[in-house]
Amino acid sequence: MKEITNTLHKLTATFLMVWVMVIALAVVCWCFVPVGLLSGHASVLYATQLIAVSFTLAFVVVIYTVISKRMLIIRKLTLIDALKKYRQMATLQMLLGEFLMALDYAFWFFTQDKSSLCLLAIAVAITLYCTPTRSRLMKQLDLDETKL
């Protein structure tokens, strides 16, 4: 259906645009900011690890549980309204994942700590989970391809 295809194209464009922004942020950091700026301070390192783990856990809870519950409500709407709300929720999910990835990258960049690198890998996996695909849209909105 044309509405589904348009929604997927818009979500894909948003996904790519946000990835480009995060990569540009990483390049700017590498070019203009000293790497490992906070790596020698034990108390600062501990505080940043605590903050990074807390943010990562909080964002995982928000991305998976809250948005999944919201998707259950969206399924009950008409197709056009459901696609609009799905686009909003998927965009929010992507932005939260990208923000988490940028935050974990900043923690790793400034501390050069292995735990921050692991959190960055988790954030990248979460962000890649948010990749907009037709099958994911159909599954989350509980649509059947044969009925469309």
CSV table of N, CA and C in Angstrom, one decimal:
chain,number,residue,atom,x,y,z
A,1,MET,N,0.8,-1.2,0.0
A,1,MET,CA,0.0,0.0,0.0
A,1,MET,C,0.9,1.2,0.0
A,2,LYS,N,0.4,2.3,-0.7
A,2,LYS,CA,1.2,3.5,-0.8
A,2,LYS,C,1.5,4.2,0.5
A,3,GLU,N,0.6,4.2,1.4
A,3,GLU,CA,0.8,4.9,2.7
A,3,GLU,C,1.9,4.2,3.5
A,4,ILE,N,1.9,2.9,3.4
A,4,ILE,CA,3.0,2.2,4.2
A,4,ILE,C,4.3,2.4,3.6
A,5,THR,N,4.4,2.4,2.2
A,5,THR,CA,5.7,2.7,1.6
A,5,THR,C,6.2,4.1,1.9
A,6,ASN,N,5.3,5.1,1.8
A,6,ASN,CA,5.6,6.5,2.1
A,6,ASN,C,6.1,6.6,3.6
A,7,THR,N,5.4,6.0,4.5
A,7,THR,CA,5.9,6.0,5.9
A,7,THR,C,7.3,5.4,6.1
A,8,LEU,N,7.5,4.3,5.4
A,8,LEU,CA,8.8,3.6,5.5
A,8,LEU,C,9.9,4.5,4.9
A,9,HIS,N,9.6,5.2,3.8
A,9,HIS,CA,10.6,6.1,3.1
A,9,HIS,C,11.0,7.2,4.1
A,10,LYS,N,10.0,7.8,4.7
A,10,LYS,CA,10.2,8.9,5.6
A,10,LYS,C,11.0,8.5,6.8
A,11,LEU,N,10.7,7.3,7.4
A,11,LEU,CA,11.4,6.8,8.5
A,11,LEU,C,12.8,6.4,8.2
A,12,THR,N,13.0,5.9,7.0
A,12,THR,CA,14.4,5.5,6.5
A,12,THR,C,15.2,6.8,6.4
A,13,ALA,N,14.6,7.8,5.8
A,13,ALA,CA,15.3,9.1,5.6
A,13,ALA,C,15.7,9.7,7.0
A,14,THR,N,14.8,9.6,7.9
A,14,THR,CA,15.1,10.1,9.3
A,14,THR,C,16.2,9.3,9.9
A,15,PHE,N,16.1,8.0,9.8
A,15,PHE,CA,17.1,7.1,10.4
A,15,PHE,C,18.5,7.5,9.8
A,16,LEU,N,18.6,7.6,8.5
A,16,LEU,CA,19.9,7.9,7.9
A,16,LEU,C,20.4,9.3,8.2
A,17,MET,N,19.5,10.3,8.3
A,17,MET,CA,19.9,11.6,8.7
A,17,MET,C,20.5,11.7,10.1
A,18,VAL,N,19.8,11.0,11.0
A,18,VAL,CA,20.3,11.0,12.4
A,18,VAL,C,21.6,10.2,12.5
A,19,TRP,N,21.8,9.1,11.8
A,19,TRP,CA,23.1,8.4,11.8
A,19,TRP,C,24.2,9.3,11.2
A,20,VAL,N,23.9,10.1,10.2
A,20,VAL,CA,24.9,11.0,9.6
A,20,VAL,C,25.3,12.1,10.6
A,21,MET,N,24.3,12.6,11.4
A,21,MET,CA,24.6,13.6,12.4
A,21,MET,C,25.5,13.0,13.5
A,22,VAL,N,25.2,11.8,13.9
A,22,VAL,CA,26.1,11.1,15.0
A,22,VAL,C,27.5,10.9,14.5
A,23,ILE,N,27.6,10.4,13.2
A,23,ILE,CA,28.9,10.2,12.7
A,23,ILE,C,29.7,11.6,12.5
A,24,ALA,N,29.0,12.6,12.1
A,24,ALA,CA,29.6,13.9,12.0
A,24,ALA,C,30.1,14.4,13.4
A,25,LEU,N,29.3,14.1,14.4
A,25,LEU,CA,29.7,14.5,15.8
A,25,LEU,C,30.9,13.7,16.2
A,26,ALA,N,31.0,12.5,15.8
A,26,ALA,CA,32.2,11.7,16.2
A,26,ALA,C,33.4,12.2,15.4
A,27,VAL,N,33.3,12.6,14.2
A,27,VAL,CA,34.4,13.2,13.4
A,27,VAL,C,34.9,14.5,14.0
A,28,VAL,N,33.9,15.4,14.4
A,28,VAL,CA,34.3,16.6,15.0
A,28,VAL,C,35.0,16.4,16.3
A,29,CYS,N,34.5,15.4,17.1
A,29,CYS,CA,35.2,15.1,18.4
A,29,CYS,C,36.7,14.7,18.1
A,30,TRP,N,36.9,13.8,17.2
A,30,TRP,CA,38.2,13.3,16.9
A,30,TRP,C,39.1,14.4,16.4
A,31,CYS,N,38.6,15.4,15.7
A,31,CYS,CA,39.4,16.5,15.1
A,31,CYS,C,39.7,17.6,16.1
A,32,PHE,N,38.8,17.9,17.0
A,32,PHE,CA,39.0,19.1,17.8
A,32,PHE,C,39.0,18.9,19.3
A,33,VAL,N,38.8,17.7,19.8
A,33,VAL,CA,38.8,17.5,21.2
A,33,VAL,C,39.8,16.5,21.6
A,34,PRO,N,40.6,16.7,22.6
A,34,PRO,CA,41.6,15.7,23.0
A,34,PRO,C,41.0,14.4,23.5
A,35,VAL,N,41.4,13.3,23.0
A,35,VAL,CA,40.9,12.0,23.4
A,35,VAL,C,41.4,11.7,24.8
A,36,GLY,N,40.4,11.0,25.6
A,36,GLY,CA,40.8,10.6,26.9
A,36,GLY,C,41.0,11.8,27.9
A,37,LEU,N,40.3,12.8,27.7
A,37,LEU,CA,40.5,14.0,28.5
A,37,LEU,C,40.3,13.7,30.0
A,38,LEU,N,39.4,12.8,30.4
A,38,LEU,CA,39.1,12.5,31.8
A,38,LEU,C,39.7,11.2,32.2
A,39,SER,N,40.6,10.6,31.5
A,39,SER,CA,41.0,9.2,31.7
A,39,SER,C,41.9,9.1,33.0
A,40,GLY,N,42.5,10.1,33.4
A,40,GLY,CA,43.4,10.0,34.6
A,40,GLY,C,42.8,10.2,35.9
A,41,HIS,N,41.5,10.6,36.0
A,41,HIS,CA,40.9,10.9,37.2
A,41,HIS,C,39.9,9.8,37.7
A,42,ALA,N,40.3,9.1,38.7
A,42,ALA,CA,39.5,7.9,39.1
A,42,ALA,C,38.1,8.3,39.6
A,43,SER,N,37.9,9.3,40.3
A,43,SER,CA,36.6,9.7,40.8
A,43,SER,C,35.7,10.1,39.6
A,44,VAL,N,36.2,10.9,38.7
A,44,VAL,CA,35.5,11.3,37.5
A,44,VAL,C,35.1,10.1,36.7
A,45,LEU,N,36.1,9.2,36.5
A,45,LEU,CA,35.8,7.9,35.8
A,45,LEU,C,34.7,7.1,36.4
A,46,TYR,N,34.7,7.0,37.7
A,46,TYR,CA,33.7,6.2,38.4
A,46,TYR,C,32.3,6.9,38.2
A,47,ALA,N,32.3,8.2,38.3
A,47,ALA,CA,31.0,9.0,38.1
A,47,ALA,C,30.5,8.8,36.7
A,48,THR,N,31.3,8.9,35.7
A,48,THR,CA,30.9,8.8,34.3
A,48,THR,C,30.4,7.4,34.0
A,49,GLN,N,31.1,6.4,34.6
A,49,GLN,CA,30.6,5.0,34.4
A,49,GLN,C,29.2,4.8,35.0
A,50,LEU,N,29.0,5.4,36.2
A,50,LEU,CA,27.7,5.3,36.8
A,50,LEU,C,26.6,6.0,36.0
A,51,ILE,N,26.9,7.1,35.5
A,51,ILE,CA,26.0,7.9,34.7
A,51,ILE,C,25.7,7.2,33.4
A,52,ALA,N,26.7,6.7,32.8
A,52,ALA,CA,26.5,6.0,31.5
A,52,ALA,C,25.7,4.7,31.6
A,53,VAL,N,26.0,3.9,32.7
A,53,VAL,CA,25.2,2.7,32.9
A,53,VAL,C,23.8,3.0,33.2
A,54,SER,N,23.6,4.1,34.1
A,54,SER,CA,22.2,4.5,34.4
A,54,SER,C,21.4,4.9,33.2
A,55,PHE,N,22.0,5.8,32.4
A,55,PHE,CA,21.3,6.3,31.2
A,55,PHE,C,21.0,5.1,30.2
A,56,THR,N,22.0,4.2,30.1
A,56,THR,CA,21.8,3.1,29.1
A,56,THR,C,20.6,2.3,29.6
A,57,LEU,N,20.6,1.9,30.9
A,57,LEU,CA,19.5,1.1,31.4
A,57,LEU,C,18.1,1.8,31.3
A,58,ALA,N,18.1,3.1,31.6
A,58,ALA,CA,16.9,3.9,31.5
A,58,ALA,C,16.4,4.0,30.1
A,59,PHE,N,17.3,4.2,29.2
A,59,PHE,CA,16.8,4.3,27.8
A,59,PHE,C,16.4,3.0,27.2
A,60,VAL,N,17.0,1.9,27.6
A,60,VAL,CA,16.5,0.6,27.2
A,60,VAL,C,15.1,0.3,27.7
A,61,VAL,N,14.9,0.6,28.9
A,61,VAL,CA,13.5,0.5,29.5
A,61,VAL,C,12.5,1.3,28.7
A,62,VAL,N,12.9,2.6,28.5
A,62,VAL,CA,11.9,3.4,27.7
A,62,VAL,C,11.7,3.0,26.3
A,63,ILE,N,12.8,2.6,25.6
A,63,ILE,CA,12.7,2.2,24.2
A,63,ILE,C,11.9,1.0,24.1
A,64,TYR,N,12.1,0.0,24.9
A,64,TYR,CA,11.4,-1.3,24.7
A,64,TYR,C,10.0,-1.4,25.4
A,65,THR,N,9.9,-1.0,26.6
A,65,THR,CA,8.6,-1.2,27.3
A,65,THR,C,7.6,-0.1,27.0
A,66,VAL,N,8.0,1.1,27.2
A,66,VAL,CA,7.0,2.2,27.1
A,66,VAL,C,6.5,2.3,25.6
A,67,ILE,N,7.4,2.3,24.7
A,67,ILE,CA,7.0,2.4,23.3
A,67,ILE,C,6.3,1.2,22.8
A,68,SER,N,6.6,0.0,23.3
A,68,SER,CA,5.9,-1.2,23.0
A,68,SER,C,4.5,-1.2,23.5
A,69,LYS,N,4.3,-0.7,24.7
A,69,LYS,CA,2.9,-0.5,25.2
A,69,LYS,C,2.1,0.5,24.4
A,70,ARG,N,2.8,1.5,23.9
A,70,ARG,CA,2.1,2.5,23.1
A,70,ARG,C,1.7,1.9,21.8
A,71,MET,N,2.5,1.0,21.2
A,71,MET,CA,2.2,0.4,20.0
A,71,MET,C,1.0,-0.5,20.1
A,72,LEU,N,0.7,-1.0,21.2
A,72,LEU,CA,-0.5,-1.8,21.4
A,72,LEU,C,-1.8,-0.9,21.2
A,73,ILE,N,-1.7,0.3,21.7
A,73,ILE,CA,-2.8,1.3,21.5
A,73,ILE,C,-2.9,1.7,20.1
A,74,ILE,N,-1.8,1.9,19.4
A,74,ILE,CA,-1.8,2.3,18.0
A,74,ILE,C,-2.4,1.3,17.1
A,75,ARG,N,-2.2,0.0,17.4
A,75,ARG,CA,-2.8,-1.1,16.6
A,75,ARG,C,-4.3,-1.0,16.4
A,76,LYS,N,-5.0,-0.4,17.4
A,76,LYS,CA,-6.5,-0.3,17.4
A,76,LYS,C,-7.0,0.8,16.5
A,77,LEU,N,-6.1,1.7,16.0
A,77,LEU,CA,-6.6,2.8,15.2
A,77,LEU,C,-6.8,2.4,13.7
A,78,THR,N,-7.4,3.3,13.0
A,78,THR,CA,-7.5,3.0,11.5
A,78,THR,C,-6.1,3.0,10.9
A,79,LEU,N,-6.0,2.5,9.7
A,79,LEU,CA,-4.7,2.3,9.1
A,79,LEU,C,-3.9,3.7,8.9
A,80,ILE,N,-4.6,4.7,8.4
A,80,ILE,CA,-3.9,6.0,8.2
A,80,ILE,C,-3.5,6.6,9.5
A,81,ASP,N,-4.4,6.6,10.5
A,81,ASP,CA,-4.0,7.1,11.8
A,81,ASP,C,-2.9,6.3,12.5
A,82,ALA,N,-3.0,5.0,12.3
A,82,ALA,CA,-2.0,4.1,12.9
A,82,ALA,C,-0.6,4.4,12.3
A,83,LEU,N,-0.6,4.6,11.0
A,83,LEU,CA,0.7,4.9,10.3
A,83,LEU,C,1.3,6.2,10.8
A,84,LYS,N,0.5,7.2,11.0
A,84,LYS,CA,0.9,8.5,11.5
A,84,LYS,C,1.5,8.3,12.9
A,85,LYS,N,0.8,7.7,13.8
A,85,LYS,CA,1.2,7.5,15.1
A,85,LYS,C,2.5,6.5,15.2
A,86,TYR,N,2.5,5.5,14.3
A,86,TYR,CA,3.6,4.6,14.2
A,86,TYR,C,4.9,5.4,13.8
A,87,ARG,N,4.7,6.3,12.9
A,87,ARG,CA,5.9,7.1,12.4
A,87,ARG,C,6.4,8.0,13.6
A,88,GLN,N,5.5,8.5,14.4
A,88,GLN,CA,5.9,9.3,15.5
A,88,GLN,C,6.6,8.5,16.6
A,89,MET,N,6.1,7.3,16.9
A,89,MET,CA,6.7,6.4,17.9
A,89,MET,C,8.0,5.9,17.4
A,90,ALA,N,8.1,5.5,16.1
A,90,ALA,CA,9.3,5.0,15.6
A,90,ALA,C,10.4,6.1,15.5
A,91,THR,N,10.0,7.3,15.2
A,91,THR,CA,11.0,8.4,15.2
A,91,THR,C,11.5,8.7,16.6
A,92,LEU,N,10.6,8.6,17.5
A,92,LEU,CA,11.0,8.8,18.9
A,92,LEU,C,11.9,7.7,19.4
A,93,GLN,N,11.6,6.5,19.0
A,93,GLN,CA,12.5,5.4,19.3
A,93,GLN,C,13.9,5.5,18.7
A,94,MET,N,13.9,5.9,17.4
A,94,MET,CA,15.2,6.1,16.8
A,94,MET,C,16.0,7.2,17.4
A,95,LEU,N,15.3,8.3,17.7
A,95,LEU,CA,16.0,9.5,18.3
A,95,LEU,C,16.6,9.1,19.7
A,96,LEU,N,15.8,8.4,20.5
A,96,LEU,CA,16.3,8.0,21.8
A,96,LEU,C,17.5,7.1,21.7
A,97,GLY,N,17.4,6.1,20.7
A,97,GLY,CA,18.6,5.2,20.5
A,97,GLY,C,19.8,6.0,20.0
A,98,GLU,N,19.6,6.9,19.1
A,98,GLU,CA,20.7,7.7,18.6
A,98,GLU,C,21.3,8.6,19.7
A,99,PHE,N,20.4,9.2,20.5
A,99,PHE,CA,20.9,10.1,21.6
A,99,PHE,C,21.7,9.2,22.6
A,100,LEU,N,21.2,8.0,22.9
A,100,LEU,CA,22.0,7.1,23.8
A,100,LEU,C,23.3,6.8,23.2
A,101,MET,N,23.4,6.5,21.9
A,101,MET,CA,24.6,6.2,21.2
A,101,MET,C,25.6,7.4,21.3
A,102,ALA,N,25.1,8.6,21.0
A,102,ALA,CA,26.0,9.7,21.1
A,102,ALA,C,26.5,10.0,22.5
A,103,LEU,N,25.6,9.8,23.5
A,103,LEU,CA,26.0,10.0,24.9
A,103,LEU,C,27.1,8.9,25.3
A,104,ASP,N,26.8,7.7,24.9
A,104,ASP,CA,27.8,6.6,25.3
A,104,ASP,C,29.1,6.8,24.5
A,105,TYR,N,29.0,7.4,23.3
A,105,TYR,CA,30.3,7.7,22.6
A,105,TYR,C,31.0,8.8,23.3
A,106,ALA,N,30.3,9.8,23.7
A,106,ALA,CA,31.0,10.9,24.5
A,106,ALA,C,31.6,10.4,25.7
A,107,PHE,N,30.9,9.5,26.5
A,107,PHE,CA,31.5,8.9,27.7
A,107,PHE,C,32.8,8.1,27.3
A,108,TRP,N,32.7,7.3,26.3
A,108,TRP,CA,33.9,6.6,25.9
A,108,TRP,C,35.0,7.5,25.4
A,109,PHE,N,34.7,8.5,24.6
A,109,PHE,CA,35.7,9.4,24.1
A,109,PHE,C,36.4,10.1,25.1
A,110,PHE,N,35.7,10.6,26.1
A,110,PHE,CA,36.4,11.3,27.2
A,110,PHE,C,37.1,10.5,28.2
A,111,THR,N,36.7,9.2,28.4
A,111,THR,CA,37.3,8.4,29.5
A,111,THR,C,38.2,7.3,28.9
A,112,GLN,N,37.9,6.9,27.7
A,112,GLN,CA,38.7,5.8,27.1
A,112,GLN,C,38.6,4.5,28.0
A,113,ASP,N,37.4,4.3,28.5
A,113,ASP,CA,37.2,3.2,29.4
A,113,ASP,C,36.5,2.0,28.7
A,114,LYS,N,36.9,0.8,29.0
A,114,LYS,CA,36.3,-0.4,28.3
A,114,LYS,C,34.8,-0.6,28.6
A,115,SER,N,34.4,-0.2,29.8
A,115,SER,CA,33.0,-0.4,30.1
A,115,SER,C,32.1,0.6,29.3
A,116,SER,N,32.7,1.8,29.1
A,116,SER,CA,31.9,2.8,28.2
A,116,SER,C,31.9,2.3,26.8
A,117,LEU,N,33.0,1.6,26.3
A,117,LEU,CA,33.0,1.0,25.0
A,117,LEU,C,31.9,-0.1,24.9
A,118,CYS,N,31.7,-0.9,25.9
A,118,CYS,CA,30.7,-2.0,25.9
A,118,CYS,C,29.3,-1.3,25.9
A,119,LEU,N,29.1,-0.2,26.6
A,119,LEU,CA,27.8,0.5,26.6
A,119,LEU,C,27.6,1.1,25.2
A,120,LEU,N,28.6,1.5,24.6
A,120,LEU,CA,28.5,2.1,23.2
A,120,LEU,C,28.1,1.0,22.2
A,121,ALA,N,28.6,-0.2,22.4
A,121,ALA,CA,28.2,-1.4,21.6
A,121,ALA,C,26.7,-1.7,21.8
A,122,ILE,N,26.3,-1.7,23.0
A,122,ILE,CA,24.9,-1.9,23.3
A,122,ILE,C,24.0,-0.8,22.7
A,123,ALA,N,24.4,0.4,22.8
A,123,ALA,CA,23.7,1.5,22.1
A,123,ALA,C,23.6,1.4,20.6
A,124,VAL,N,24.7,0.9,20.0
A,124,VAL,CA,24.7,0.7,18.6
A,124,VAL,C,23.7,-0.4,18.2
A,125,ALA,N,23.7,-1.5,19.0
A,125,ALA,CA,22.8,-2.6,18.7
A,125,ALA,C,21.3,-2.1,18.9
A,126,ILE,N,21.1,-1.3,19.9
A,126,ILE,CA,19.7,-0.8,20.1
A,126,ILE,C,19.3,0.1,18.9
A,127,THR,N,20.2,0.9,18.4
A,127,THR,CA,19.9,1.8,17.3
A,127,THR,C,19.7,1.0,16.0
A,128,LEU,N,20.5,-0.1,15.8
A,128,LEU,CA,20.3,-0.9,14.6
A,128,LEU,C,18.9,-1.7,14.7
A,129,TYR,N,18.5,-2.0,16.0
A,129,TYR,CA,17.2,-2.6,16.2
A,129,TYR,C,16.1,-1.7,15.7
A,130,CYS,N,16.3,-0.4,15.8
A,130,CYS,CA,15.3,0.6,15.4
A,130,CYS,C,15.2,0.8,13.9
A,131,THR,N,16.0,0.1,13.1
A,131,THR,CA,16.0,0.3,11.7
A,131,THR,C,14.6,0.1,11.1
A,132,PRO,N,14.1,1.0,10.4
A,132,PRO,CA,12.7,0.9,9.9
A,132,PRO,C,12.7,-0.1,8.7
A,133,THR,N,11.9,-1.2,8.8
A,133,THR,CA,11.7,-2.2,7.7
A,133,THR,C,10.2,-2.4,7.6
A,134,ARG,N,9.9,-2.9,6.4
A,134,ARG,CA,8.4,-3.2,6.2
A,134,ARG,C,8.0,-4.3,7.1
A,135,SER,N,8.8,-5.4,7.3
A,135,SER,CA,8.3,-6.5,8.1
A,135,SER,C,8.1,-6.1,9.6
A,136,ARG,N,9.0,-5.2,10.0
A,136,ARG,CA,8.9,-4.7,11.4
A,136,ARG,C,7.6,-3.9,11.6
A,137,LEU,N,7.3,-3.0,10.6
A,137,LEU,CA,6.1,-2.2,10.6
A,137,LEU,C,4.9,-3.1,10.6
A,138,MET,N,4.9,-4.1,9.7
A,138,MET,CA,3.7,-5.0,9.6
A,138,MET,C,3.5,-5.8,10.9
A,139,LYS,N,4.6,-6.2,11.5
A,139,LYS,CA,4.5,-7.0,12.8
A,139,LYS,C,4.1,-6.1,14.0
A,140,GLN,N,4.6,-4.9,14.1
A,140,GLN,CA,4.3,-4.0,15.2
A,140,GLN,C,2.8,-3.5,15.1
A,141,LEU,N,2.4,-3.3,13.9
A,141,LEU,CA,1.0,-2.8,13.7
A,141,LEU,C,0.0,-4.0,13.6
A,142,ASP,N,0.5,-5.2,13.6
A,142,ASP,CA,-0.3,-6.4,13.5
A,142,ASP,C,-1.1,-6.4,12.2
A,143,LEU,N,-0.4,-6.1,11.1
A,143,LEU,CA,-1.1,-6.1,9.8
A,143,LEU,C,-0.7,-7.3,9.0
A,144,ASP,N,-1.6,-7.7,8.1
A,144,ASP,CA,-1.4,-8.9,7.3
A,144,ASP,C,-1.2,-8.4,5.9
A,145,GLU,N,-0.1,-8.8,5.2
A,145,GLU,CA,0.2,-8.4,3.8
A,145,GLU,C,-0.9,-8.8,2.9
A,146,THR,N,-1.6,-10.0,3.1
A,146,THR,CA,-2.6,-10.5,2.2
A,146,THR,C,-3.9,-9.7,2.3
A,147,LYS,N,-4.1,-9.1,3.5
A,147,LYS,CA,-5.4,-8.3,3.6
A,147,LYS,C,-5.3,-6.9,3.1
A,148,LEU,N,-4.1,-6.4,2.8
A,148,LEU,CA,-4.0,-5.1,2.3
A,148,LEU,C,-4.2,-5.0,0.8
